[in-house]
Coordinates of C-alpha atoms in Angstrom, one line a residue:
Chain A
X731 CA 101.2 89.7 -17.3
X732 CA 99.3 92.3 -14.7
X733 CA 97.0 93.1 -17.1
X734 CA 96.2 89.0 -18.5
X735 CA 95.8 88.2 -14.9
X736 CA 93.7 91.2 -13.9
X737 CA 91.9 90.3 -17.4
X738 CA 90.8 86.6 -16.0
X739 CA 90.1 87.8 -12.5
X740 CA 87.7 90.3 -14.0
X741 CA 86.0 87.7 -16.2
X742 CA 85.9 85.4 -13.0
X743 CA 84.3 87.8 -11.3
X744 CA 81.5 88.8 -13.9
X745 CA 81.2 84.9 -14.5
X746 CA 81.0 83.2 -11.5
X747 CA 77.7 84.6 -10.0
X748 CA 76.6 84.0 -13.6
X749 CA 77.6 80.8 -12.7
X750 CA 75.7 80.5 -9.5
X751 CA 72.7 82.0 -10.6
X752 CA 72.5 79.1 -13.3
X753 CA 72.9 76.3 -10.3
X754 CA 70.5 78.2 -8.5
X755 CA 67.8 78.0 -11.6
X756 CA 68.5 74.8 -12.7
X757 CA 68.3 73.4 -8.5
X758 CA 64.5 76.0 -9.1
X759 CA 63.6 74.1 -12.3
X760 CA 64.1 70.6 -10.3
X761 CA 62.7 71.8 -7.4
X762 CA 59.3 73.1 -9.5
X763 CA 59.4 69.8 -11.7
X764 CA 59.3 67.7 -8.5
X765 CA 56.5 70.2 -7.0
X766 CA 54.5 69.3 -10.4
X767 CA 54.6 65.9 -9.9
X768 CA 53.4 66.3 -6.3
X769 CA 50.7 68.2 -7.3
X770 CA 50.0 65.6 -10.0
X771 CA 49.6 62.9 -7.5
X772 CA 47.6 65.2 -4.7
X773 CA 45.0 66.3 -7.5
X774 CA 44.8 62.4 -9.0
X775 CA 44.3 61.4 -5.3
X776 CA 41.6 64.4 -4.5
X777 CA 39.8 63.6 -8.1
X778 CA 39.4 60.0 -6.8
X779 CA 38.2 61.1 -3.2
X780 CA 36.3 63.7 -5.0
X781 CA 34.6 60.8 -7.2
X782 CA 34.5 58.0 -4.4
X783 CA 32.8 61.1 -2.5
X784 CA 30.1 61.6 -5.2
X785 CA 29.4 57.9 -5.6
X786 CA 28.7 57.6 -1.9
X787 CA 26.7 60.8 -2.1
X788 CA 24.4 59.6 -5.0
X789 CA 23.9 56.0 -2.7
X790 CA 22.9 58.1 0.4
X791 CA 20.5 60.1 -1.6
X792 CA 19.3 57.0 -3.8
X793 CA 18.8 55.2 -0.2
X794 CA 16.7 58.5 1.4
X795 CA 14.3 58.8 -1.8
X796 CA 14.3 55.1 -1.2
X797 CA 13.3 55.6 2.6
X798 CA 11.2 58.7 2.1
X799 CA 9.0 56.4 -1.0
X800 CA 8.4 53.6 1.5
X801 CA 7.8 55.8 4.3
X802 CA 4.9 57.5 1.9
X803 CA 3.2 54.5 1.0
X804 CA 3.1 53.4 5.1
X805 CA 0.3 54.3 6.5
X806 CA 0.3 57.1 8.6
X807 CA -1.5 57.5 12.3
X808 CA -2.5 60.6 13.4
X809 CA -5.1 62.1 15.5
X810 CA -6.4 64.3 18.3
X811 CA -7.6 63.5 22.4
X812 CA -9.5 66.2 24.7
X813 CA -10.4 65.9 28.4
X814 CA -12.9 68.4 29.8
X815 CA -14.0 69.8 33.2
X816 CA -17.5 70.9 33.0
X817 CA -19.6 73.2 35.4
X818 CA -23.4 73.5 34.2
X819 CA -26.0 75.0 36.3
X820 CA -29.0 73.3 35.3
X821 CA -30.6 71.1 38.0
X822 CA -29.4 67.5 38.0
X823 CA -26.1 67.9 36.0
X824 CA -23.3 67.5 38.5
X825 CA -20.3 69.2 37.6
X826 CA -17.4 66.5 36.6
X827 CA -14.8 65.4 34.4
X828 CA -14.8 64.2 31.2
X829 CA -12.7 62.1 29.1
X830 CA -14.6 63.1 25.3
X831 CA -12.2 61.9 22.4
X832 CA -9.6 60.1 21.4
X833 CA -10.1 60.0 17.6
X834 CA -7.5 58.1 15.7
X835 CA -6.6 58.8 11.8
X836 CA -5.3 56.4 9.6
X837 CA -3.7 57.4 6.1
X838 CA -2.3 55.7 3.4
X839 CA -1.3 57.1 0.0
X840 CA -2.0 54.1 -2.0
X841 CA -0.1 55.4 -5.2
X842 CA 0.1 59.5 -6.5
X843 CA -3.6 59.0 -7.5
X844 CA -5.0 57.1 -4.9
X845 CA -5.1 57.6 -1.2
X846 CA -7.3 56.2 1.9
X847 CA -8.2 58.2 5.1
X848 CA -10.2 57.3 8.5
X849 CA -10.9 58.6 11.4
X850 CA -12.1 55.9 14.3
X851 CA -13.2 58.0 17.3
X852 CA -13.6 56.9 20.6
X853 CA -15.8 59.1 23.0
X854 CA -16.1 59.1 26.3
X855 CA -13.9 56.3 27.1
X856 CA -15.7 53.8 25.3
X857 CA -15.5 50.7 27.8
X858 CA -17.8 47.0 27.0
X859 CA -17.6 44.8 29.9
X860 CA -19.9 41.8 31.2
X861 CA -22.8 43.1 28.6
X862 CA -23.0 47.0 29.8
X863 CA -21.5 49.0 27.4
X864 CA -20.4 52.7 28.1
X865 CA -18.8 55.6 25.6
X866 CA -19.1 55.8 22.0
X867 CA -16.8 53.8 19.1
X868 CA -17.5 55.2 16.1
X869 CA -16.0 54.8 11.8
X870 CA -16.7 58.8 11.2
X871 CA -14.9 58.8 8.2
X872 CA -13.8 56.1 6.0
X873 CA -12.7 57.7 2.4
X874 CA -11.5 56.4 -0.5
X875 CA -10.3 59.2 -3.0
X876 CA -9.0 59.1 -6.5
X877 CA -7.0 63.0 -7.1
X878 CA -7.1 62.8 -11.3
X879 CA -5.8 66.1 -11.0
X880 CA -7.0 69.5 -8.9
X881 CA -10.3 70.3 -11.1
X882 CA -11.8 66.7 -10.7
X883 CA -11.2 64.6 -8.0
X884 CA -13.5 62.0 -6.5
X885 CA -14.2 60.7 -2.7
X886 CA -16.3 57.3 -2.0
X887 CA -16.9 56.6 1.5
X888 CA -18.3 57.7 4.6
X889 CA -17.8 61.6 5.0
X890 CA -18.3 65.0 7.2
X891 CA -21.0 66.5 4.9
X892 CA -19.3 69.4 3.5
X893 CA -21.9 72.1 3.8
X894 CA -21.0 75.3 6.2
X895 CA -17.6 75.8 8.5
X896 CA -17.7 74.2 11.5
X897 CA -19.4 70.6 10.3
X898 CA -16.5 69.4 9.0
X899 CA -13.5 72.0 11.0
X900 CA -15.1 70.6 14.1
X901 CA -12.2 69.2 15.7
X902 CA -11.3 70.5 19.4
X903 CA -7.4 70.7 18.7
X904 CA -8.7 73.9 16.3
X905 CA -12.2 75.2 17.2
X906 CA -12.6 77.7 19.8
X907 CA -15.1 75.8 22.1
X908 CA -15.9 72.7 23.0
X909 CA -19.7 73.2 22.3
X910 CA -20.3 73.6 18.9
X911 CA -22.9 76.4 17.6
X912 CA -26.3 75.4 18.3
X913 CA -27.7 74.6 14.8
X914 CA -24.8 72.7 13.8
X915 CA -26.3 68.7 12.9
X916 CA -29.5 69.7 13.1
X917 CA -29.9 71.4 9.6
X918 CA -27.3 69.5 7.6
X919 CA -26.5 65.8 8.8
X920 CA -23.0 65.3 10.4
X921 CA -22.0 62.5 8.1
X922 CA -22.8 61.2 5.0
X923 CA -22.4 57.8 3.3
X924 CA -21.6 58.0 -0.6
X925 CA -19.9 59.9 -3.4
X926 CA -18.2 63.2 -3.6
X927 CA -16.9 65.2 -6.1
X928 CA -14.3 68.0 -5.5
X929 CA -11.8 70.4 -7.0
X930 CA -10.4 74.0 -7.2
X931 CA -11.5 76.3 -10.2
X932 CA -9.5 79.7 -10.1
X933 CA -11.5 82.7 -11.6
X934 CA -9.2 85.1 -12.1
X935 CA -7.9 85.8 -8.5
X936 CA -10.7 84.7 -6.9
X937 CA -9.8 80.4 -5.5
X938 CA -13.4 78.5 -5.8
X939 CA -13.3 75.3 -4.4
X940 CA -16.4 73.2 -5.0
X941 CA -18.2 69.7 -3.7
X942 CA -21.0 68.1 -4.9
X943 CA -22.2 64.8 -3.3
X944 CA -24.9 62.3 -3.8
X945 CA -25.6 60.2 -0.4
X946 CA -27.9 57.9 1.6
X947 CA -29.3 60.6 3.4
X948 CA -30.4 60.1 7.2
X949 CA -32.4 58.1 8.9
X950 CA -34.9 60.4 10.6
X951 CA -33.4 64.0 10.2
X952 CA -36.9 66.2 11.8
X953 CA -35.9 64.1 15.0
X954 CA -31.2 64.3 14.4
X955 CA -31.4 61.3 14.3
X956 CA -28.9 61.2 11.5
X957 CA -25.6 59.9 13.2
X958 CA -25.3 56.6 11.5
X959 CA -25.2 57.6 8.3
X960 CA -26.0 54.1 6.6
X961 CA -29.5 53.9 8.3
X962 CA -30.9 55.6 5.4
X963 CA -33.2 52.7 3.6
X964 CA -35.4 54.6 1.0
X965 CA -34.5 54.9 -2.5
X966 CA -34.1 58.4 -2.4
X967 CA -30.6 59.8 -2.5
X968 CA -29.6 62.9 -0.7
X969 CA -27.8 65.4 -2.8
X970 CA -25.7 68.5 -1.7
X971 CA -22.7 70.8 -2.2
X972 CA -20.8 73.5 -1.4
X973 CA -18.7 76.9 -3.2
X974 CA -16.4 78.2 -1.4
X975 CA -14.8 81.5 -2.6
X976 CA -11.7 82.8 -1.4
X977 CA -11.3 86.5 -1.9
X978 CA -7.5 88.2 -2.4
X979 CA -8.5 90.7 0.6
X980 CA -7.1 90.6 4.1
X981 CA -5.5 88.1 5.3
X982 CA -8.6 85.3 4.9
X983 CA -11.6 86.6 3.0
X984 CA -13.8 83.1 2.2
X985 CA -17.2 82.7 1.4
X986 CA -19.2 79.8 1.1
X987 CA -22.1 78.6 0.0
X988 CA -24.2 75.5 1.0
X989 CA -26.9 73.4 -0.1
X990 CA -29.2 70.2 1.0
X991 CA -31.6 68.3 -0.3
X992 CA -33.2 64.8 0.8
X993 CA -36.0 62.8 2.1
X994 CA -35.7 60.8 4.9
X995 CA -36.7 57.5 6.0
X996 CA -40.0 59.0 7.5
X997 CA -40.8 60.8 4.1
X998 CA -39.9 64.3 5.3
X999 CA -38.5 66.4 3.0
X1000 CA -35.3 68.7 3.6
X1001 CA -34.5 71.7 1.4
X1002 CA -31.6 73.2 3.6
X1003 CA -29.2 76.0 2.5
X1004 CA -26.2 77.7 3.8
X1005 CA -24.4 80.7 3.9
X1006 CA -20.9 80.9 5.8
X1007 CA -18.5 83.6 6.2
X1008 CA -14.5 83.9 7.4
X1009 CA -12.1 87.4 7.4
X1010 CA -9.1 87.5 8.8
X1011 CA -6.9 91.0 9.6
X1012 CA -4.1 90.6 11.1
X1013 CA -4.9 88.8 14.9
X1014 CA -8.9 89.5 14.5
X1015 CA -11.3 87.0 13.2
X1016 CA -14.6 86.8 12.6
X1017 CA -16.6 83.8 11.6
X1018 CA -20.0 83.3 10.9
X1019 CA -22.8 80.9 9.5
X1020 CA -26.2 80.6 8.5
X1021 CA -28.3 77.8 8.0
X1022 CA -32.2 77.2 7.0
X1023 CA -34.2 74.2 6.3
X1024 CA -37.5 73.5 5.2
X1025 CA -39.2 70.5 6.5
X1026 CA -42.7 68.8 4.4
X1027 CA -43.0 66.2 7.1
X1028 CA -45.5 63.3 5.9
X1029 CA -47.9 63.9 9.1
X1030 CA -48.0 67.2 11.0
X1031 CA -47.3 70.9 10.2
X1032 CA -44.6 71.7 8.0
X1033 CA -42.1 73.9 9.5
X1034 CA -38.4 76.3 8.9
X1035 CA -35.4 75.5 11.3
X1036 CA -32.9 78.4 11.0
X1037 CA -29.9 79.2 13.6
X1038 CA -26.8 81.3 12.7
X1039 CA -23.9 82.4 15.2
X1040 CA -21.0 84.9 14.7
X1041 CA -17.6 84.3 16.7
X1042 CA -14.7 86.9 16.7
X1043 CA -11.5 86.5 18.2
X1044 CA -8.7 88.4 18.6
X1045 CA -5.0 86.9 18.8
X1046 CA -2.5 88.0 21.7
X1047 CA 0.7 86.4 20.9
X1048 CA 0.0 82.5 22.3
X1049 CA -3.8 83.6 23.2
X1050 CA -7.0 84.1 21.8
X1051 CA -10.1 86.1 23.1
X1052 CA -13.5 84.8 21.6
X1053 CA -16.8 86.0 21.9
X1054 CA -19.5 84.2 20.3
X1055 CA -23.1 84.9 19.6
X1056 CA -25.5 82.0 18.6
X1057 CA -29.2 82.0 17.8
X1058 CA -31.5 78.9 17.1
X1059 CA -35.1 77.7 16.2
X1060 CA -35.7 74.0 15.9
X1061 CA -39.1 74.8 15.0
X1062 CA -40.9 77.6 13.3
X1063 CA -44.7 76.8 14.3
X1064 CA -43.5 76.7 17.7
X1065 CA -44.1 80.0 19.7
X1066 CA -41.3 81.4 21.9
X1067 CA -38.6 78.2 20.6
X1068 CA -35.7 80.2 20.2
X1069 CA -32.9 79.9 21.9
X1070 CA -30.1 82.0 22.0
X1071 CA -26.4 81.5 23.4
X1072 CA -23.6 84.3 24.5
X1073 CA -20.2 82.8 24.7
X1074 CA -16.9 84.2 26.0
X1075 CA -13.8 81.9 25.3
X1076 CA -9.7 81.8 26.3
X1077 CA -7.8 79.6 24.0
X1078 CA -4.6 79.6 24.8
X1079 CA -1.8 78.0 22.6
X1080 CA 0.7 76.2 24.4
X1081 CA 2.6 74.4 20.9
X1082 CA 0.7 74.8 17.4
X1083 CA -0.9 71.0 18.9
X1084 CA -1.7 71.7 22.0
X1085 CA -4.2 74.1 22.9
X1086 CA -5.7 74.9 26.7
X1087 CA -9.5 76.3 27.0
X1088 CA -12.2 78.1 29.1
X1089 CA -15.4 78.7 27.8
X1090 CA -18.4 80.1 28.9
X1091 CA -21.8 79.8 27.9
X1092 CA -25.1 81.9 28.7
X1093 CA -27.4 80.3 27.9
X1094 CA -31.2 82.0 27.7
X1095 CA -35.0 80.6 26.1
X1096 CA -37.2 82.7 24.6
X1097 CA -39.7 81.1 26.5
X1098 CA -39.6 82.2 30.0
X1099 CA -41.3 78.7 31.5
X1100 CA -37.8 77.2 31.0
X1101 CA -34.6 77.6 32.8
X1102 CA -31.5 79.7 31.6
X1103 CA -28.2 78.1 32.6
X1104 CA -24.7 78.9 32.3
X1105 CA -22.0 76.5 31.3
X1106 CA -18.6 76.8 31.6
X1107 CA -16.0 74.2 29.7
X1108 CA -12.2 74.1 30.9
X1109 CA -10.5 71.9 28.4
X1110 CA -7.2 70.7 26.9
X1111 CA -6.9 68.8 23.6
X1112 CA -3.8 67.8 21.6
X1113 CA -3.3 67.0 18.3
X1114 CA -1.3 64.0 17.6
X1115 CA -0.1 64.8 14.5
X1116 CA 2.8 65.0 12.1
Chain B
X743 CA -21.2 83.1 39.6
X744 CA -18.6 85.7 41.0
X745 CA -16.4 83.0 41.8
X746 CA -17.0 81.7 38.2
X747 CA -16.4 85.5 36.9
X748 CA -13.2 85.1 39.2
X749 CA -11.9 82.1 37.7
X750 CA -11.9 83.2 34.3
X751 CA -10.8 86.2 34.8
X752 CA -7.5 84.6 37.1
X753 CA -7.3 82.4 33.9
X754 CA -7.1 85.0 31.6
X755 CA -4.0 87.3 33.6
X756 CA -2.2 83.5 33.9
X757 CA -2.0 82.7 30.0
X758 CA -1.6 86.5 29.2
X759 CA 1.3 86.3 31.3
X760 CA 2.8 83.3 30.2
X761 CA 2.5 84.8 26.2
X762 CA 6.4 85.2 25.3
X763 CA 7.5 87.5 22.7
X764 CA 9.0 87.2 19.7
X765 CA 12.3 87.6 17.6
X766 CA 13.4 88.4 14.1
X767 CA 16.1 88.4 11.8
X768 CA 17.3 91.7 9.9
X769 CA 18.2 89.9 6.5
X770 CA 16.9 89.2 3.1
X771 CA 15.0 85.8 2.2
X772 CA 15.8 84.0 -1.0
X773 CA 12.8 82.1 -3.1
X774 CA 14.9 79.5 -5.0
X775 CA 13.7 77.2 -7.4
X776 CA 15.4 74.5 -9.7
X777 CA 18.1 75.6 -11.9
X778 CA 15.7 74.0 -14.7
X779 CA 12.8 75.6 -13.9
X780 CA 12.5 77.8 -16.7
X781 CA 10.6 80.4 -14.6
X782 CA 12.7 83.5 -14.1
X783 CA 11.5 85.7 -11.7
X784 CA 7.9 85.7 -8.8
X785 CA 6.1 88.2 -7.4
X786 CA 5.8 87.9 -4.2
X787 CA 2.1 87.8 -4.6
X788 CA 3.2 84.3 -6.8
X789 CA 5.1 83.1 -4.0
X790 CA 2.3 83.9 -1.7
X791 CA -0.3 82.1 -3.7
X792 CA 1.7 79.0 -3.8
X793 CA 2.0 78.7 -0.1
X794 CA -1.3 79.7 0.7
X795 CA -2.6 77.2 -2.1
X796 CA -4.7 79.6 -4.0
X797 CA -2.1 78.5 -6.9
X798 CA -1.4 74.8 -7.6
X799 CA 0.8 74.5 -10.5
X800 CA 3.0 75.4 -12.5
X801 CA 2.2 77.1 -15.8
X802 CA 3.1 73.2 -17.8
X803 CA 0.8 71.8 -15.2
X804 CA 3.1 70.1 -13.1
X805 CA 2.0 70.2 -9.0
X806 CA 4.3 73.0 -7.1
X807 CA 6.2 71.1 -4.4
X808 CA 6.5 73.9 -1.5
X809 CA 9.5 73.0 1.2
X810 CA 9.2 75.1 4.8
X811 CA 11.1 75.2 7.4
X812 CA 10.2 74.3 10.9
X813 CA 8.1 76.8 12.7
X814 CA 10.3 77.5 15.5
X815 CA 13.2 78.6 12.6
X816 CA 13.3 82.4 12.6
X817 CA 13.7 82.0 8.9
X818 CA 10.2 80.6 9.0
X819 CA 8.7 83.0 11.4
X820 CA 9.7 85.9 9.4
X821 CA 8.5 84.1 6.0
X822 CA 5.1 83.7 7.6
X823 CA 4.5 87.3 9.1
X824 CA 5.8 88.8 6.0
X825 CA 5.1 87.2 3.2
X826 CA 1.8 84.8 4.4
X827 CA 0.6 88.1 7.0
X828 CA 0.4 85.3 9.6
X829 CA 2.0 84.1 12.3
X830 CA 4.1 80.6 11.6
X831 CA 2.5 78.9 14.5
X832 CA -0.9 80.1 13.3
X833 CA -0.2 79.1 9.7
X834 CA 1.0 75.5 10.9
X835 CA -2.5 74.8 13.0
X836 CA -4.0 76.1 9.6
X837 CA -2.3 72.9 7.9
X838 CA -2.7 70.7 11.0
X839 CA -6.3 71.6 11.0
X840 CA -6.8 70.8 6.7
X841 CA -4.8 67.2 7.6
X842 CA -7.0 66.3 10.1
X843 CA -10.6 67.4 8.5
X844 CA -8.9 65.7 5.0
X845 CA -8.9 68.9 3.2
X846 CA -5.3 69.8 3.0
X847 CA -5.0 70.5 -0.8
X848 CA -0.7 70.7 -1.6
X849 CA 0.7 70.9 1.8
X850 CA 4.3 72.2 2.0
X851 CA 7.3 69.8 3.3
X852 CA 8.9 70.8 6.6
X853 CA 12.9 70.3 6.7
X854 CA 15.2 71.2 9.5
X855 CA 17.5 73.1 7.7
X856 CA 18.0 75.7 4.9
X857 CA 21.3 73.8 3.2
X858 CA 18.5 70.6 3.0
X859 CA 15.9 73.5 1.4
X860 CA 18.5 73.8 -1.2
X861 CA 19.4 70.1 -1.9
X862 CA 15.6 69.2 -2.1
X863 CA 15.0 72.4 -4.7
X864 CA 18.3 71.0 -6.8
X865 CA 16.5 67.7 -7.1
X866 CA 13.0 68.7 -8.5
X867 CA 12.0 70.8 -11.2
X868 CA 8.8 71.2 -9.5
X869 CA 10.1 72.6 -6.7
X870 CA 10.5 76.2 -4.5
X871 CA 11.8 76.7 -0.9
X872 CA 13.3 80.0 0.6
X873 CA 16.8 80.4 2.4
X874 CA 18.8 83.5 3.9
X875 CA 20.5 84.9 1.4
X876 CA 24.1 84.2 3.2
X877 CA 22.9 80.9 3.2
X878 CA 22.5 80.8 -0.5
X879 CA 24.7 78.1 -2.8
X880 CA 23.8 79.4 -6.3
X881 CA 25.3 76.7 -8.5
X882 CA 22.8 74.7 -6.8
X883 CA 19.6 76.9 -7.1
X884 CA 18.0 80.1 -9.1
X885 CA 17.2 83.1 -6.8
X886 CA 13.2 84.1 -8.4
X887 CA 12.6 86.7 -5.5
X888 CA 13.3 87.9 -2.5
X889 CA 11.6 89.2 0.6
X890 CA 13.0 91.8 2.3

């Protein structure tokens, strides 16, 4: 009887944690099962925040390419103002203020082909009251331009004449001075009414952009009188263009070719050519043009006008030191014409638009009847721009 | 003419004082392109010629579309010295001066931030932008070089 009873308590106790052990899994299994269907229901209810989430994302970005396509086609305003403070030496110029330019730029991209630009420039604080008129309001470019792709493009309108540097990269906000190098308009015209063609050709490593334009030409160039662009009224079409190489060496290595050919409204004929030059190491610059034009004027002497200048700058963090040196004869028959210009400059760059300068120009005549005078320029000019 | 001399010069010590310096970062730059761009790896030379325009397309012809990042970014400022060899505020007048005289060719778009790089680069095939490389999602862009 010992031994049955012992017999049971020993299965007992081998069984019942047995037992227990089974309860405990099969409470595991329940509790896992229920787990499961928790997770079920978390990951169904993430997968549809996940997918409400997307859709919501894919509206927000459908909207922006919406915004960012109308925005593109508004038109856009941009533009540049400088005021000036000017100190000249020269008897009868009074040392003053000046508000020069306001210039405002409109641009529309009509379509990925198309787009229009202009630049309406006000100069000195254009002002028309009670018949007197003061300042200068001025269309200097009006373009219409059709990209077919980056070999052939084509611009109609009212221009800079692309010939040479500083002619068209004229604008305070990004030149060094104020006064532009002497023979700058008065070889090539300023502007130029008509056609363009334009595009990039790469020659191996070398970039060559090129322009060639057909326009009305100027009204009397011998005299710069050229401003106006549609005062040409002869028959004979200016013609002109550019190349512009741009080296793989240093950080800019560009050179540039320019030519000019047209007869004015007084029949003088213009054969002008170019030759322009930009390197870049590091903070130094050095820039540099040449121009020459022939002139077979209908009554008088023919004659050469030639001028060239060479500006190098050096960068110091926000500042730049310029030195410029600039030579010019209007007129090759004319004995002693030359005149000849040394100018040091500070450009210092308060934002990438906002730029303050001093600038000082000595400026000395070949001829010795007239009077040297020094000018110096304190400026500020902003760009307003995107 | 000395007080002329004297003004200048007083000019001069003012804005050379007021020039700050600048700072870096100490960490790799990722060029990222679409995931279907089937281009592989750039030189940096490639890179280079894309932002400075001397290159305009793509081998199939389509027009590169470049995304920068704001010139005060150090991302940007290091991008600029070390791959363009110019300063970021320099090489942003460079663009401001080609909109304004109409000669801007491809321009590159500015965005405030280097996750909105990467979004923009997911979207278009044409596209290439640069971002930290901590800052890098790669299921949503390809890594084609890197500037260290």
């Amino acid at each position: 009887m010992m031994k049955i009873m012992l017999r049971i308590f020993l299965i007992i106790a081998l069984l019942s944690p047995s037992l227990l052990w089974a309860e405990e899994a099969t409470d595991s299994r329940k509790e896992i099962e229920e787990l499961k269907s928790r997770l079920e229901v978390v990951e169904a209810t993430k997968e549809k925040e996940i997918e409400e989430l997307k859709s919501r994302l894919e509206v927000v970005e459908a909207t922006n390419e919406d915004v960012e396509d109308r925005l593109s086609r508004l038109f856009t305003l941009s533009g540049y103002a400088d005021s000036e403070y000017i100190i000249d030496d020269r008897g009868g110029k009074s040392d003053g203020f000046k508000i020069h330019h306001l210039s405002l730029f409109f641009k529309k991209k009509i379509s990925d082909k198309w787009k229009l630009f202009s630049e309406l420039e006000y100069e000195y604080a254009p002002k028309f009251e009670s018949g007197v008129a003061q300042g200068k309001i001025f269309v200097e470019v009006f373009t219409i331009d059709y990209n077919y792709n980056h070999y052939i493009n084509i611009r109609a309108g009212r221009y800079l004449t692309p010939v040479g540097i500083w002619n068209v990269e004229h604008y305070p906000p990004f030149v060094s001075t104020q006064e532009r190098p002497q023979h700058i308009r008065k070889i090539f015209p300023q502007i130029s009414d008509g056609l363009q063609f334009f595009g990039t050709v790469n020659l191996g490593k070398i970039v060559t952009d090129y322009i060639a334009f057909i326009s009305n030409g100027s009204d009397d160039l011998v005299n710069g009188i050229s401003d106006s662009g549609s005062g040409d009224d002869n028959d004979n079409k200016a013609v002109g263009g550019r190349l512009k190489f741009k080296f793989p060496l240093l950080s800019t290595t560009e050179l540039g070719i320019s030519g000019y050919r047209e007869k004015d409204n007084f029949d003088a004929e213009v054969n002008a050519s170019g030759l322009d030059l930009s390197l870049q190491w590091k903070r130094l610059k050095f820039q540099a043009e040449y121009a020459a034009g022939s002139y077979d004027v209908a009554t008088g002497t023919d004659y050469d006008r030639k001028g060239y200048y060479g500006q190098l700058s050096y960068g110091i963090a926000d500042l730049d030191l310029i030195y410029r040196y600039d030579w010019y004869d209007a007129d090759d028959t004319v004995a002693k014409g030359d005149k000849t210009i040394n100018s040091v400059a500070l450009n210092y760059h308060f934002t990438p638009s906002v730029v303050g300068k001093v600038e000082h120009h000595v400026n000395d005549y070949e001829d010795s009847a007239k009077e040297d005078y020094d000018k110096t320029v304190f400026s500020i000019a902003v760009y307003l721009g995107d | 003419m000395k007080i002329k001399i004297l003004i200048f010069l007083a000019t001069s010590v003012f804005f050379l004082l007021s020039s700050s310096s600048k700072s870096a970062i100490a960490e790799e730059i990722a060029v990222v392109v679409n995931k279907d761009n089937p281009v592989e790896t750039l030189s940096l030379e490639e890179v280079k010629d894309f932002y400075k325009n001397n290159v305009l397309t793509w081998s199939d012809g389509s027009r590169v579309v470049m995304y920068d990042l704001p010139v005060k970014h150090e991302v940007r400022k290091v991008f600029s010295v070390v791959l363009l060899g110019k300063e970021a505020k320099e090489v942003a007048r460079e663009w401001a001066n080609k909109k304004i005289t109409n000669t801007a060719k491809n321009p590159p778009f500015t965005l405030k931030s280097e996750v909105l790089i990467q979004h923009k680069v997911s979207k278009s095939v044409a596209a290439i932008g640069y971002v930290r490389k901590s800052k890098l999602s790669r299921d949503k862009v390809r890594v084609v070089a890197v500037i260290k």
